[in-house]
């Protein structure tokens, strides 16, 4: 996979002042065509980045809530086409530019729009129009943002541009937008783009106000869980003014907001398994992870009720795990030499252990 640059514009964004009283401006340093890019110093900095960005893995429904790489989709009202979306039009203009002046003007509009982003920081903003060799003449747009380190001196002129930039930035902290999103090599979707940014920031989500992103898997699961719980409450207590229902709803609100939650002892096993099955339909590989005492149990939600069981044991809890085999990693342990007792023997031993504990009291 190799990209050929058609046009490149380089800008420096400056942000001065304290939060709430910042002054933001930018300076255009250079716009070059493909021939000028080949002979430029910036080529050594960017070559290889285009392919790396295009190949960066991304999921429509990320496994974590604050995923650094996301797929966005342009928002349009029902019955309207893509060209009704301002963000799409911005990228379409960049893709359609056929000379340096048109391209530079289109980039100016993008940078001015980016300056309205609340989390914008000073640094270099590079906008590239490039085509993917051997596939199509239809260009891709790369928007590359590199924050400057606080102690780096300002760029003063074009001649010192690359030297100063190389001191101030590196590829590993580069944020990027790729439009259109290349879902397979040489195959793209003009409705979608791919963003990559620090997981704690929303540089490009604030910038692209008319783009939507699919929910992450944890967000989907949380939403589904709250729907299940609300349905359960409504069915059990149809009268919303009933005091017991209001108390339960308060408990649910506190439970949902807690960072660490404990088992609730509210649903029958069959109800839990039914809810789990509906979530597993959305994401079969979704994880089940919890702690019993000091032991962490990690498995798949799909295995709950099948190979992962939770039971009561004389006022305490027990977790029962099933499997075809048991394997060990790294360091040796005497447990590896075990010839296991039958389940019935272990179960009786646990019951007897409780009786012995009571005798000691």
mmCIF file of C-alpha atoms in Angstrom:
data_model
loop_
_atom_site.group_PDB
_atom_site.id
_atom_site.type_symbol
_atom_site.label_atom_id
_atom_site.label_comp_id
_atom_site.label_asym_id
_atom_site.label_seq_id
_atom_site.Cartn_x
_atom_site.Cartn_y
_atom_site.Cartn_z
ATOM 1 C CA UNK A 1 0.000 0.000 0.000
ATOM 2 C CA UNK A 2 1.649 3.209 -1.170
ATOM 3 C CA UNK A 3 0.285 6.751 -1.324
ATOM 4 C CA UNK A 4 1.391 9.484 -3.698
ATOM 5 C CA UNK A 5 0.966 13.058 -2.477
ATOM 6 C CA UNK A 6 -0.914 15.421 -4.784
ATOM 7 C CA UNK A 7 -0.974 18.472 -2.504
ATOM 8 C CA UNK A 8 0.142 19.310 1.029
ATOM 9 C CA UNK A 9 -0.516 22.376 3.169
ATOM 10 C CA UNK A 10 1.364 23.060 6.393
ATOM 11 C CA UNK A 11 0.007 25.337 9.129
ATOM 12 C CA UNK A 12 1.137 26.291 12.607
ATOM 13 C CA UNK A 13 -1.527 26.922 15.248
ATOM 14 C CA UNK A 14 -0.709 29.225 18.152
ATOM 15 C CA UNK A 15 -2.732 29.330 21.372
ATOM 16 C CA UNK A 16 -1.857 31.986 23.932
ATOM 17 C CA UNK A 17 -3.341 32.897 27.301
ATOM 18 C CA UNK A 18 -4.967 30.909 30.075
ATOM 19 C CA UNK A 19 -8.008 28.690 29.885
ATOM 20 C CA UNK A 20 -11.136 30.728 29.224
ATOM 21 C CA UNK A 21 -9.107 33.679 27.919
ATOM 22 C CA UNK A 22 -7.143 32.141 25.085
ATOM 23 C CA UNK A 23 -6.251 33.792 21.819
ATOM 24 C CA UNK A 24 -6.036 31.346 18.931
ATOM 25 C CA UNK A 25 -4.561 32.051 15.524
ATOM 26 C CA UNK A 26 -2.710 30.255 12.768
ATOM 27 C CA UNK A 27 -0.061 30.845 10.167
ATOM 28 C CA UNK A 28 0.102 29.202 6.760
ATOM 29 C CA UNK A 29 3.693 28.199 5.994
ATOM 30 C CA UNK A 30 3.582 26.376 2.726
ATOM 31 C CA UNK A 31 1.383 24.611 0.197
ATOM 32 C CA UNK A 32 3.160 22.312 -2.223
ATOM 33 C CA UNK A 33 2.225 20.019 -5.061
ATOM 34 C CA UNK A 34 3.425 16.449 -5.523
ATOM 35 C CA UNK A 35 6.657 17.388 -7.297
ATOM 36 C CA UNK A 36 7.619 19.885 -4.604
ATOM 37 C CA UNK A 37 6.788 17.330 -1.908
ATOM 38 C CA UNK A 38 9.202 14.779 -3.402
ATOM 39 C CA UNK A 39 12.092 17.213 -3.002
ATOM 40 C CA UNK A 40 10.977 18.605 0.379
ATOM 41 C CA UNK A 41 12.449 17.911 3.806
ATOM 42 C CA UNK A 42 9.035 17.115 5.250
ATOM 43 C CA UNK A 43 8.871 14.004 3.097
ATOM 44 C CA UNK A 44 11.328 12.233 5.394
ATOM 45 C CA UNK A 45 9.048 12.969 8.336
ATOM 46 C CA UNK A 46 5.772 11.902 6.719
ATOM 47 C CA UNK A 47 6.713 9.047 4.406
ATOM 48 C CA UNK A 48 5.317 5.881 5.892
ATOM 49 C CA UNK A 49 2.764 7.681 8.050
ATOM 50 C CA UNK A 50 0.041 7.563 5.374
ATOM 51 C CA UNK A 51 0.189 3.779 5.103
ATOM 52 C CA UNK A 52 0.379 3.413 8.887
ATOM 53 C CA UNK A 53 -2.734 5.538 9.336
ATOM 54 C CA UNK A 54 -4.651 3.703 6.612
ATOM 55 C CA UNK A 55 -3.768 0.295 8.097
ATOM 56 C CA UNK A 56 -4.493 1.257 11.707
ATOM 57 C CA UNK A 57 -7.101 -1.156 13.031
ATOM 58 C CA UNK A 58 -10.469 0.202 14.083
ATOM 59 C CA UNK A 59 -13.851 -1.217 15.085
ATOM 60 C CA UNK A 60 -17.247 0.378 14.611
ATOM 61 C CA UNK A 61 -18.099 -0.679 18.164
ATOM 62 C CA UNK A 62 -14.858 -0.276 20.163
ATOM 63 C CA UNK A 63 -14.107 -2.639 23.026
ATOM 64 C CA UNK A 64 -13.464 0.309 25.392
ATOM 65 C CA UNK A 65 -15.426 3.513 25.986
ATOM 66 C CA UNK A 66 -12.637 5.982 25.234
ATOM 67 C CA UNK A 67 -11.119 4.258 22.217
ATOM 68 C CA UNK A 68 -8.407 6.382 20.528
ATOM 69 C CA UNK A 69 -9.390 5.231 17.018
ATOM 70 C CA UNK A 70 -12.996 5.492 15.814
ATOM 71 C CA UNK A 71 -15.088 5.354 12.677
ATOM 72 C CA UNK A 72 -17.359 8.340 12.156
ATOM 73 C CA UNK A 73 -20.333 8.607 9.823
ATOM 74 C CA UNK A 74 -21.729 11.816 8.355
ATOM 75 C CA UNK A 75 -25.146 12.795 9.680
ATOM 76 C CA UNK A 76 -27.902 13.656 7.200
ATOM 77 C CA UNK A 77 -31.615 14.243 7.662
ATOM 78 C CA UNK A 78 -33.921 11.578 6.177
ATOM 79 C CA UNK A 79 -34.367 12.127 2.455
ATOM 80 C CA UNK A 80 -31.248 14.294 2.100
ATOM 81 C CA UNK A 81 -27.961 13.454 0.379
ATOM 82 C CA UNK A 82 -24.382 13.642 1.645
ATOM 83 C CA UNK A 83 -23.868 17.126 0.245
ATOM 84 C CA UNK A 84 -26.292 18.447 2.869
ATOM 85 C CA UNK A 85 -23.643 17.764 5.523
ATOM 86 C CA UNK A 86 -21.191 20.666 6.112
ATOM 87 C CA UNK A 87 -18.364 18.386 7.280
ATOM 88 C CA UNK A 88 -18.674 16.222 4.171
ATOM 89 C CA UNK A 89 -18.623 19.323 1.966
ATOM 90 C CA UNK A 90 -15.401 20.454 3.638
ATOM 91 C CA UNK A 91 -13.669 17.182 2.750
ATOM 92 C CA UNK A 92 -15.275 17.044 -0.700
ATOM 93 C CA UNK A 93 -13.800 20.454 -1.491
ATOM 94 C CA UNK A 94 -10.340 19.275 -0.411
ATOM 95 C CA UNK A 95 -10.662 16.149 -2.559
ATOM 96 C CA UNK A 96 -11.871 18.123 -5.563
ATOM 97 C CA UNK A 97 -9.103 20.771 -5.568
ATOM 98 C CA UNK A 98 -7.048 20.562 -8.774
ATOM 99 C CA UNK A 99 -4.494 23.327 -8.246
ATOM 100 C CA UNK A 100 -2.439 24.697 -5.353
ATOM 101 C CA UNK A 101 -4.478 27.862 -4.887
ATOM 102 C CA UNK A 102 -7.819 26.062 -4.636
ATOM 103 C CA UNK A 103 -6.296 23.511 -2.306
ATOM 104 C CA UNK A 104 -4.732 26.155 -0.069
ATOM 105 C CA UNK A 105 -8.051 28.022 0.189
ATOM 106 C CA UNK A 106 -9.914 24.829 1.081
ATOM 107 C CA UNK A 107 -7.322 24.098 3.774
ATOM 108 C CA UNK A 108 -7.687 27.624 5.166
ATOM 109 C CA UNK A 109 -11.398 26.988 5.712
ATOM 110 C CA UNK A 110 -10.631 23.710 7.496
ATOM 111 C CA UNK A 111 -8.075 25.329 9.808
ATOM 112 C CA UNK A 112 -10.410 28.200 10.700
ATOM 113 C CA UNK A 113 -13.090 25.687 11.585
ATOM 114 C CA UNK A 114 -10.599 23.681 13.652
ATOM 115 C CA UNK A 115 -9.675 26.782 15.680
ATOM 116 C CA UNK A 116 -13.235 26.798 17.063
ATOM 117 C CA UNK A 117 -12.543 23.471 18.773
ATOM 118 C CA UNK A 118 -12.582 23.887 22.547
ATOM 119 C CA UNK A 119 -9.618 21.565 23.168
ATOM 120 C CA UNK A 120 -7.370 22.919 20.405
ATOM 121 C CA UNK A 121 -3.695 23.214 21.306
ATOM 122 C CA UNK A 122 -0.768 24.831 19.587
ATOM 123 C CA UNK A 123 1.139 22.766 17.084
ATOM 124 C CA UNK A 124 1.459 21.764 13.464
ATOM 125 C CA UNK A 125 -1.565 20.981 11.310
ATOM 126 C CA UNK A 126 -0.812 19.257 8.012
ATOM 127 C CA UNK A 127 -3.498 18.619 5.406
ATOM 128 C CA UNK A 128 -2.641 16.191 2.604
ATOM 129 C CA UNK A 129 -4.418 15.132 -0.554
ATOM 130 C CA UNK A 130 -2.989 11.807 -1.732
ATOM 131 C CA UNK A 131 -3.957 8.958 -4.016
ATOM 132 C CA UNK A 132 -3.466 5.249 -3.418
ATOM 133 C CA UNK A 133 -1.247 3.889 -6.155
ATOM 134 C CA UNK A 134 -2.497 0.971 -8.301
ATOM 135 C CA UNK A 135 -6.104 1.366 -7.178
ATOM 136 C CA UNK A 136 -7.853 4.618 -8.074
ATOM 137 C CA UNK A 137 -7.321 8.255 -8.951
ATOM 138 C CA UNK A 138 -9.900 9.244 -6.312
ATOM 139 C CA UNK A 139 -7.872 11.021 -3.613
ATOM 140 C CA UNK A 140 -7.816 10.553 0.136
ATOM 141 C CA UNK A 141 -7.522 13.393 2.635
ATOM 142 C CA UNK A 142 -5.185 13.124 5.626
ATOM 143 C CA UNK A 143 -5.470 15.706 8.401
ATOM 144 C CA UNK A 144 -2.470 15.387 10.725
ATOM 145 C CA UNK A 145 -2.218 17.288 14.012
ATOM 146 C CA UNK A 146 0.955 17.325 16.113
ATOM 147 C CA UNK A 147 1.024 19.178 19.437
ATOM 148 C CA UNK A 148 4.216 21.062 20.261
ATOM 149 C CA UNK A 149 6.056 20.438 23.478
ATOM 150 C CA UNK A 150 5.837 23.500 25.801
ATOM 151 C CA UNK A 151 9.606 24.169 25.839
ATOM 152 C CA UNK A 152 10.043 24.176 22.054
ATOM 153 C CA UNK A 153 10.739 27.566 20.501
ATOM 154 C CA UNK A 154 8.241 28.936 18.015
ATOM 155 C CA UNK A 155 8.743 28.380 14.321
ATOM 156 C CA UNK A 156 9.970 31.674 12.932
ATOM 157 C CA UNK A 157 10.365 31.078 9.202
ATOM 158 C CA UNK A 158 9.901 28.500 6.463
ATOM 159 C CA UNK A 159 13.608 27.669 6.269
ATOM 160 C CA UNK A 160 13.740 26.491 9.882
ATOM 161 C CA UNK A 161 10.380 24.779 9.629
ATOM 162 C CA UNK A 162 11.367 21.115 9.361
ATOM 163 C CA UNK A 163 14.293 21.307 11.786
ATOM 164 C CA UNK A 164 12.124 22.846 14.470
ATOM 165 C CA UNK A 165 9.195 20.524 13.792
ATOM 166 C CA UNK A 166 11.360 17.434 14.156
ATOM 167 C CA UNK A 167 12.483 18.660 17.574
ATOM 168 C CA UNK A 168 8.948 19.470 18.647
ATOM 169 C CA UNK A 169 6.866 16.549 17.438
ATOM 170 C CA UNK A 170 7.055 12.872 16.669
ATOM 171 C CA UNK A 171 4.825 10.421 14.845
ATOM 172 C CA UNK A 172 3.784 8.652 18.039
ATOM 173 C CA UNK A 173 1.788 11.646 19.339
ATOM 174 C CA UNK A 174 0.237 12.469 15.974
ATOM 175 C CA UNK A 175 -3.543 12.765 15.746
ATOM 176 C CA UNK A 176 -5.088 12.005 12.381
ATOM 177 C CA UNK A 177 -8.200 11.986 10.232
ATOM 178 C CA UNK A 178 -8.457 9.820 7.138
ATOM 179 C CA UNK A 179 -11.264 10.477 4.682
ATOM 180 C CA UNK A 180 -12.803 8.414 3.250
ATOM 181 C CA UNK A 181 -12.438 5.462 5.610
ATOM 182 C CA UNK A 182 -10.640 2.581 3.880
ATOM 183 C CA UNK A 183 -12.388 -0.514 5.233
ATOM 184 C CA UNK A 184 -10.342 -2.803 2.961
ATOM 185 C CA UNK A 185 -7.236 -2.084 0.941
ATOM 186 C CA UNK A 186 -8.330 0.007 -2.031
ATOM 187 C CA UNK A 187 -12.003 0.006 -0.922
ATOM 188 C CA UNK A 188 -13.485 3.064 0.774
ATOM 189 C CA UNK A 189 -16.844 4.355 2.043
ATOM 190 C CA UNK A 190 -17.511 8.026 1.328
ATOM 191 C CA UNK A 191 -20.020 8.140 4.186
ATOM 192 C CA UNK A 192 -17.335 7.322 6.736
ATOM 193 C CA UNK A 193 -14.028 8.687 8.028
ATOM 194 C CA UNK A 194 -11.503 7.400 10.546
ATOM 195 C CA UNK A 195 -10.154 9.493 13.407
ATOM 196 C CA UNK A 196 -7.253 8.801 15.744
ATOM 197 C CA UNK A 197 -6.713 10.942 18.828
ATOM 198 C CA UNK A 198 -5.651 10.643 22.450
ATOM 199 C CA UNK A 199 -8.262 8.600 24.285
ATOM 200 C CA UNK A 200 -8.811 11.339 26.887
ATOM 201 C CA UNK A 201 -9.278 14.109 24.307
ATOM 202 C CA UNK A 202 -11.972 14.856 21.774
ATOM 203 C CA UNK A 203 -9.979 16.944 19.302
ATOM 204 C CA UNK A 204 -11.718 15.733 16.206
ATOM 205 C CA UNK A 205 -15.099 14.883 17.694
ATOM 206 C CA UNK A 206 -15.461 18.544 18.733
ATOM 207 C CA UNK A 207 -14.193 19.636 15.331
ATOM 208 C CA UNK A 208 -16.520 17.404 13.286
ATOM 209 C CA UNK A 209 -19.868 18.444 14.736
ATOM 210 C CA UNK A 210 -21.935 16.739 12.026
ATOM 211 C CA UNK A 211 -20.358 13.306 12.375
ATOM 212 C CA UNK A 212 -21.699 10.531 14.592
ATOM 213 C CA UNK A 213 -19.908 7.559 16.125
ATOM 214 C CA UNK A 214 -21.221 4.139 17.071
ATOM 215 C CA UNK A 215 -21.396 3.320 20.770
ATOM 216 C CA UNK A 216 -18.640 1.273 22.348
ATOM 217 C CA UNK A 217 -19.394 -2.249 23.548
ATOM 218 C CA UNK A 218 -19.451 -1.190 27.251
ATOM 219 C CA UNK A 219 -21.897 1.602 26.389
ATOM 220 C CA UNK A 220 -24.135 -0.812 24.464
ATOM 221 C CA UNK A 221 -24.089 -3.303 27.323
ATOM 222 C CA UNK A 222 -24.832 -0.595 29.904
ATOM 223 C CA UNK A 223 -27.734 0.686 27.824
ATOM 224 C CA UNK A 224 -29.144 -2.817 27.376
ATOM 225 C CA UNK A 225 -28.751 -3.584 31.069
ATOM 226 C CA UNK A 226 -30.618 -0.456 32.118
ATOM 227 C CA UNK A 227 -33.412 -1.317 29.671
ATOM 228 C CA UNK A 228 -33.678 -4.830 31.157
ATOM 229 C CA UNK A 229 -33.717 -3.482 34.696
ATOM 230 C CA UNK A 230 -36.307 -0.817 33.907
ATOM 231 C CA UNK A 231 -38.561 -3.370 32.192
ATOM 232 C CA UNK A 232 -38.217 -5.669 35.199
ATOM 233 C CA UNK A 233 -39.232 -2.870 37.593
ATOM 234 C CA UNK A 234 -42.191 -1.778 35.446
ATOM 235 C CA UNK A 235 -43.511 -5.326 35.182
ATOM 236 C CA UNK A 236 -43.171 -6.064 38.890
ATOM 237 C CA UNK A 237 -44.513 -2.720 40.085
ATOM 238 C CA UNK A 238 -46.879 -1.326 37.388
ATOM 239 C CA UNK A 239 -47.855 1.652 39.559
ATOM 240 C CA UNK A 240 -45.026 4.191 39.248
ATOM 241 C CA UNK A 241 -46.235 5.916 42.426
ATOM 242 C CA UNK A 242 -45.865 2.772 44.512
ATOM 243 C CA UNK A 243 -43.466 3.413 47.371
ATOM 244 C CA UNK A 244 -41.587 0.118 46.950
ATOM 245 C CA UNK A 245 -41.001 0.792 43.246
ATOM 246 C CA UNK A 246 -39.648 4.256 43.973
ATOM 247 C CA UNK A 247 -37.289 2.815 46.552
ATOM 248 C CA UNK A 248 -36.063 0.164 44.108
ATOM 249 C CA UNK A 249 -35.498 2.794 41.402
ATOM 250 C CA UNK A 250 -33.362 4.826 43.807
ATOM 251 C CA UNK A 251 -31.330 1.710 44.610
ATOM 252 C CA UNK A 252 -30.864 1.012 40.902
ATOM 253 C CA UNK A 253 -29.690 4.564 40.294
ATOM 254 C CA UNK A 254 -27.068 4.254 43.030
ATOM 255 C CA UNK A 255 -26.049 0.803 41.771
ATOM 256 C CA UNK A 256 -25.612 2.029 38.183
ATOM 257 C CA UNK A 257 -23.471 4.984 39.276
ATOM 258 C CA UNK A 258 -21.119 2.922 41.463
ATOM 259 C CA UNK A 259 -17.593 2.245 40.203
ATOM 260 C CA UNK A 260 -17.391 -1.046 42.114
ATOM 261 C CA UNK A 261 -20.588 -2.998 42.521
ATOM 262 C CA UNK A 262 -21.500 -6.070 44.572
ATOM 263 C CA UNK A 263 -23.875 -8.876 43.695
ATOM 264 C CA UNK A 264 -27.456 -7.671 44.162
ATOM 265 C CA UNK A 265 -29.386 -10.872 44.993
ATOM 266 C CA UNK A 266 -32.417 -9.638 43.028
ATOM 267 C CA UNK A 267 -32.933 -11.794 39.885
ATOM 268 C CA UNK A 268 -33.489 -15.503 39.524
ATOM 269 C CA UNK A 269 -30.770 -17.383 37.561
ATOM 270 C CA UNK A 270 -33.093 -17.892 34.578
ATOM 271 C CA UNK A 271 -33.734 -14.121 34.355
ATOM 272 C CA UNK A 272 -30.008 -13.388 34.450
ATOM 273 C CA UNK A 273 -29.257 -15.975 31.776
ATOM 274 C CA UNK A 274 -32.004 -14.536 29.531
ATOM 275 C CA UNK A 275 -30.585 -11.014 29.866
ATOM 276 C CA UNK A 276 -27.033 -12.303 29.253
ATOM 277 C CA UNK A 277 -28.136 -14.100 26.084
ATOM 278 C CA UNK A 278 -29.582 -10.890 24.643
ATOM 279 C CA UNK A 279 -26.327 -9.044 25.309
ATOM 280 C CA UNK A 280 -24.245 -11.869 23.845
ATOM 281 C CA UNK A 281 -26.267 -11.583 20.626
ATOM 282 C CA UNK A 282 -24.796 -8.079 20.244
ATOM 283 C CA UNK A 283 -21.203 -9.098 21.009
ATOM 284 C CA UNK A 284 -20.533 -12.864 21.330
ATOM 285 C CA UNK A 285 -17.020 -12.358 22.738
ATOM 286 C CA UNK A 286 -18.054 -9.988 25.515
ATOM 287 C CA UNK A 287 -16.140 -10.525 28.741
ATOM 288 C CA UNK A 288 -17.399 -11.442 32.198
ATOM 289 C CA UNK A 289 -15.017 -10.384 34.940
ATOM 290 C CA UNK A 290 -15.557 -10.259 38.699
ATOM 291 C CA UNK A 291 -13.776 -10.823 41.989
ATOM 292 C CA UNK A 292 -14.694 -13.331 44.687
ATOM 293 C CA UNK A 293 -12.680 -12.630 47.808
ATOM 294 C CA UNK A 294 -9.144 -11.977 46.539
ATOM 295 C CA UNK A 295 -9.550 -14.115 43.427
ATOM 296 C CA UNK A 296 -10.289 -12.617 40.004
ATOM 297 C CA UNK A 297 -12.494 -14.657 37.687
ATOM 298 C CA UNK A 298 -12.328 -13.811 33.987
ATOM 299 C CA UNK A 299 -14.338 -15.522 31.285
ATOM 300 C CA UNK A 300 -17.050 -14.941 28.692
ATOM 301 C CA UNK A 301 -20.540 -13.764 29.497
ATOM 302 C CA UNK A 302 -21.823 -16.451 27.117
ATOM 303 C CA UNK A 303 -20.467 -19.101 29.501
ATOM 304 C CA UNK A 304 -22.479 -17.909 32.493
ATOM 305 C CA UNK A 305 -24.967 -20.626 33.456
ATOM 306 C CA UNK A 306 -23.129 -23.090 31.251
ATOM 307 C CA UNK A 307 -19.498 -23.296 32.392
ATOM 308 C CA UNK A 308 -19.507 -20.505 34.991
ATOM 309 C CA UNK A 309 -21.856 -20.874 37.972
ATOM 310 C CA UNK A 310 -22.400 -18.825 41.121
ATOM 311 C CA UNK A 311 -23.942 -20.478 44.172
ATOM 312 C CA UNK A 312 -24.701 -19.788 47.818
ATOM 313 C CA UNK A 313 -22.685 -21.711 50.387
ATOM 314 C CA UNK A 314 -23.780 -21.353 54.009
ATOM 315 C CA UNK A 315 -24.092 -17.576 53.923
ATOM 316 C CA UNK A 316 -21.160 -17.119 51.549
ATOM 317 C CA UNK A 317 -20.708 -17.396 47.794
ATOM 318 C CA UNK A 318 -19.025 -20.056 45.678
ATOM 319 C CA UNK A 319 -17.994 -19.926 42.030
ATOM 320 C CA UNK A 320 -17.997 -23.190 40.088
ATOM 321 C CA UNK A 321 -16.023 -23.374 36.835
ATOM 322 C CA UNK A 322 -16.277 -26.163 34.280
ATOM 323 C CA UNK A 323 -13.927 -27.026 31.441
ATOM 324 C CA UNK A 324 -12.449 -29.827 29.394
ATOM 325 C CA UNK A 325 -8.942 -29.155 30.671
ATOM 326 C CA UNK A 326 -6.886 -27.041 33.062
ATOM 327 C CA UNK A 327 -3.654 -25.425 31.870
ATOM 328 C CA UNK A 328 -0.975 -23.499 33.766
ATOM 329 C CA UNK A 329 1.316 -20.679 32.661
ATOM 330 C CA UNK A 330 4.967 -19.961 33.499
ATOM 331 C CA UNK A 331 5.997 -20.818 37.062
ATOM 332 C CA UNK A 332 5.563 -24.384 38.352
ATOM 333 C CA UNK A 333 2.969 -25.110 41.028
ATOM 334 C CA UNK A 334 2.213 -28.279 43.040
ATOM 335 C CA UNK A 335 -1.417 -27.833 41.968
ATOM 336 C CA UNK A 336 -0.356 -29.021 38.507
ATOM 337 C CA UNK A 337 0.197 -32.490 39.982
ATOM 338 C CA UNK A 338 -3.298 -32.717 41.465
ATOM 339 C CA UNK A 339 -5.555 -35.704 40.907
ATOM 340 C CA UNK A 340 -8.903 -33.938 41.494
ATOM 341 C CA UNK A 341 -11.572 -35.311 43.807
ATOM 342 C CA UNK A 342 -15.091 -35.703 42.481
ATOM 343 C CA UNK A 343 -17.405 -32.715 42.672
ATOM 344 C CA UNK A 344 -19.521 -34.470 45.294
ATOM 345 C CA UNK A 345 -16.511 -35.007 47.555
ATOM 346 C CA UNK A 346 -15.431 -31.357 47.265
ATOM 347 C CA UNK A 347 -18.994 -30.131 47.855
ATOM 348 C CA UNK A 348 -19.258 -32.254 51.023
ATOM 349 C CA UNK A 349 -15.852 -31.021 52.185
ATOM 350 C CA UNK A 350 -17.055 -27.419 51.863
ATOM 351 C CA UNK A 351 -20.213 -28.180 53.813
ATOM 352 C CA UNK A 352 -18.213 -29.941 56.530
ATOM 353 C CA UNK A 353 -15.809 -27.015 56.669
ATOM 354 C CA UNK A 354 -18.677 -24.738 57.620
ATOM 355 C CA UNK A 355 -19.787 -27.156 60.350
ATOM 356 C CA UNK A 356 -16.243 -27.278 61.768
ATOM 357 C CA UNK A 357 -16.080 -23.479 61.783
ATOM 358 C CA UNK A 358 -19.346 -23.335 63.728
ATOM 359 C CA UNK A 359 -18.035 -25.880 66.275
ATOM 360 C CA UNK A 360 -15.053 -23.631 66.963
ATOM 361 C CA UNK A 361 -17.229 -20.629 67.758
#
